[in-house]
């Protein structure tokens, strides 16, 4: 049974930010994150994004080890106030079996009745 969202507390383990794959940007997020970083949209997309499988949408880039480019050494997010909807949706709007096991917050949170 999944944890109760009302009592879930993120443990900042960074597991969800280390999974290789797309961190897709929805309309508006490119401009918002660029502004947060003090960059224009072109500079931001050049430095921090790549195309997704459909060659049309954008994803944040990842480091060689598969971690998100914005994951900091202390497991916090460099763009926390404006992080993409995909990030805010984990683990209750989307999840994978592997991530469910890896998420320390889920392990420590009581299940919903
Ligand atoms: S944007 Fe932030 S929360 Fe989202 S994957 Fe990257 S480091 Fe994690
Ligand atoms: S895997 Fe879970 S506990 Fe770890 S940073 Fe992500 S949401 Fe927080």
PDB file of N, CA, C and O and ligand atoms in Angstrom, residues 16-17 23 60 68 70-71 76-80 83-84 87, ligand 1:
ATOM      1  N   UNK A  16      15.466   9.917  -6.552  1.00  0.00           N
ATOM      2  CA  UNK A  16      14.596  10.224  -7.696  1.00  0.00           C
ATOM      3  C   UNK A  16      15.280  11.156  -8.693  1.00  0.00           C
ATOM      4  O   UNK A  16      14.841  11.249  -9.838  1.00  0.00           O
ATOM      5  N   UNK A  17      16.319  11.826  -8.290  1.00  0.00           N
ATOM      6  CA  UNK A  17      17.046  12.726  -9.196  1.00  0.00           C
ATOM      7  C   UNK A  17      18.241  12.038  -9.839  1.00  0.00           C
ATOM      8  O   UNK A  17      18.932  12.632 -10.666  1.00  0.00           O
ATOM      9  N   UNK A  23      13.838  14.336 -17.754  1.00  0.00           N
ATOM     10  CA  UNK A  23      13.095  15.238 -16.866  1.00  0.00           C
ATOM     11  C   UNK A  23      12.463  16.253 -17.810  1.00  0.00           C
ATOM     12  O   UNK A  23      13.053  17.275 -18.159  1.00  0.00           O
ATOM     13  N   UNK A  60      15.655  18.258 -19.167  1.00  0.00           N
ATOM     14  CA  UNK A  60      16.906  18.699 -18.542  1.00  0.00           C
ATOM     15  C   UNK A  60      18.002  17.706 -18.903  1.00  0.00           C
ATOM     16  O   UNK A  60      17.742  16.506 -19.058  1.00  0.00           O
ATOM     17  N   UNK A  68      20.507  14.141 -12.543  1.00  0.00           N
ATOM     18  CA  UNK A  68      20.075  15.416 -13.128  1.00  0.00           C
ATOM     19  C   UNK A  68      21.170  16.471 -12.965  1.00  0.00           C
ATOM     20  O   UNK A  68      21.846  16.530 -11.939  1.00  0.00           O
ATOM     21  N   UNK A  70      20.931  19.405 -12.217  1.00  0.00           N
ATOM     22  CA  UNK A  70      20.686  20.363 -11.131  1.00  0.00           C
ATOM     23  C   UNK A  70      20.732  19.743  -9.732  1.00  0.00           C
ATOM     24  O   UNK A  70      20.434  20.419  -8.743  1.00  0.00           O
ATOM     25  N   UNK A  71      21.093  18.481  -9.655  1.00  0.00           N
ATOM     26  CA  UNK A  71      21.226  17.855  -8.330  1.00  0.00           C
ATOM     27  C   UNK A  71      22.546  18.312  -7.702  1.00  0.00           C
ATOM     28  O   UNK A  71      23.616  18.150  -8.283  1.00  0.00           O
ATOM     29  N   UNK A  76      20.239  18.320  -2.609  1.00  0.00           N
ATOM     30  CA  UNK A  76      19.182  19.304  -2.820  1.00  0.00           C
ATOM     31  C   UNK A  76      19.162  19.701  -4.296  1.00  0.00           C
ATOM     32  O   UNK A  76      20.074  19.372  -5.056  1.00  0.00           O
ATOM     33  N   UNK A  77      18.099  20.386  -4.656  1.00  0.00           N
ATOM     34  CA  UNK A  77      17.897  20.775  -6.055  1.00  0.00           C
ATOM     35  C   UNK A  77      18.273  22.244  -6.244  1.00  0.00           C
ATOM     36  O   UNK A  77      17.755  23.110  -5.531  1.00  0.00           O
ATOM     37  N   UNK A  78      19.111  22.510  -7.210  1.00  0.00           N
ATOM     38  CA  UNK A  78      19.552  23.888  -7.458  1.00  0.00           C
ATOM     39  C   UNK A  78      18.392  24.784  -7.898  1.00  0.00           C
ATOM     40  O   UNK A  78      18.444  25.999  -7.735  1.00  0.00           O
ATOM     41  N   UNK A  79      17.366  24.181  -8.475  1.00  0.00           N
ATOM     42  CA  UNK A  79      16.238  24.991  -8.960  1.00  0.00           C
ATOM     43  C   UNK A  79      14.957  24.649  -8.194  1.00  0.00           C
ATOM     44  O   UNK A  79      13.860  24.716  -8.746  1.00  0.00           O
ATOM     45  N   UNK A  80      15.108  24.288  -6.936  1.00  0.00           N
ATOM     46  CA  UNK A  80      13.977  23.819  -6.121  1.00  0.00           C
ATOM     47  C   UNK A  80      12.708  24.674  -6.256  1.00  0.00           C
ATOM     48  O   UNK A  80      11.616  24.139  -6.456  1.00  0.00           O
ATOM     49  N   UNK A  83      11.307  23.906  -9.811  1.00  0.00           N
ATOM     50  CA  UNK A  83      11.590  22.603 -10.434  1.00  0.00           C
ATOM     51  C   UNK A  83      10.381  22.136 -11.247  1.00  0.00           C
ATOM     52  O   UNK A  83       9.230  22.496 -10.942  1.00  0.00           O
ATOM     53  N   UNK A  84      10.638  21.337 -12.283  1.00  0.00           N
ATOM     54  CA  UNK A  84       9.562  20.941 -13.193  1.00  0.00           C
ATOM     55  C   UNK A  84       8.438  20.165 -12.515  1.00  0.00           C
ATOM     56  O   UNK A  84       8.635  19.522 -11.476  1.00  0.00           O
ATOM     57  N   UNK A  87       9.089  16.620 -11.492  1.00  0.00           N
ATOM     58  CA  UNK A  87       9.774  16.413 -10.208  1.00  0.00           C
ATOM     59  C   UNK A  87       8.792  16.546  -9.054  1.00  0.00           C
ATOM     60  O   UNK A  87       8.824  15.763  -8.099  1.00  0.00           O
TER      61      UNK A  87
HETATM   62  S1  LIG B   1      15.231  19.465 -11.375  1.00  0.00           S
HETATM   63 FE1  LIG B   1      15.749  19.211  -9.232  1.00  0.00          FE
HETATM   64  S2  LIG B   1      14.160  17.867  -8.404  1.00  0.00           S
HETATM   65 FE2  LIG B   1      14.110  17.663 -10.637  1.00  0.00          FE
HETATM   66  S3  LIG B   1      15.421  15.902 -11.112  1.00  0.00           S
HETATM   67 FE3  LIG B   1      16.670  17.762 -11.241  1.00  0.00          FE
HETATM   68  S4  LIG B   1      17.609  17.968  -9.208  1.00  0.00           S
HETATM   69 FE4  LIG B   1      15.875  16.552  -9.022  1.00  0.00          FE
END
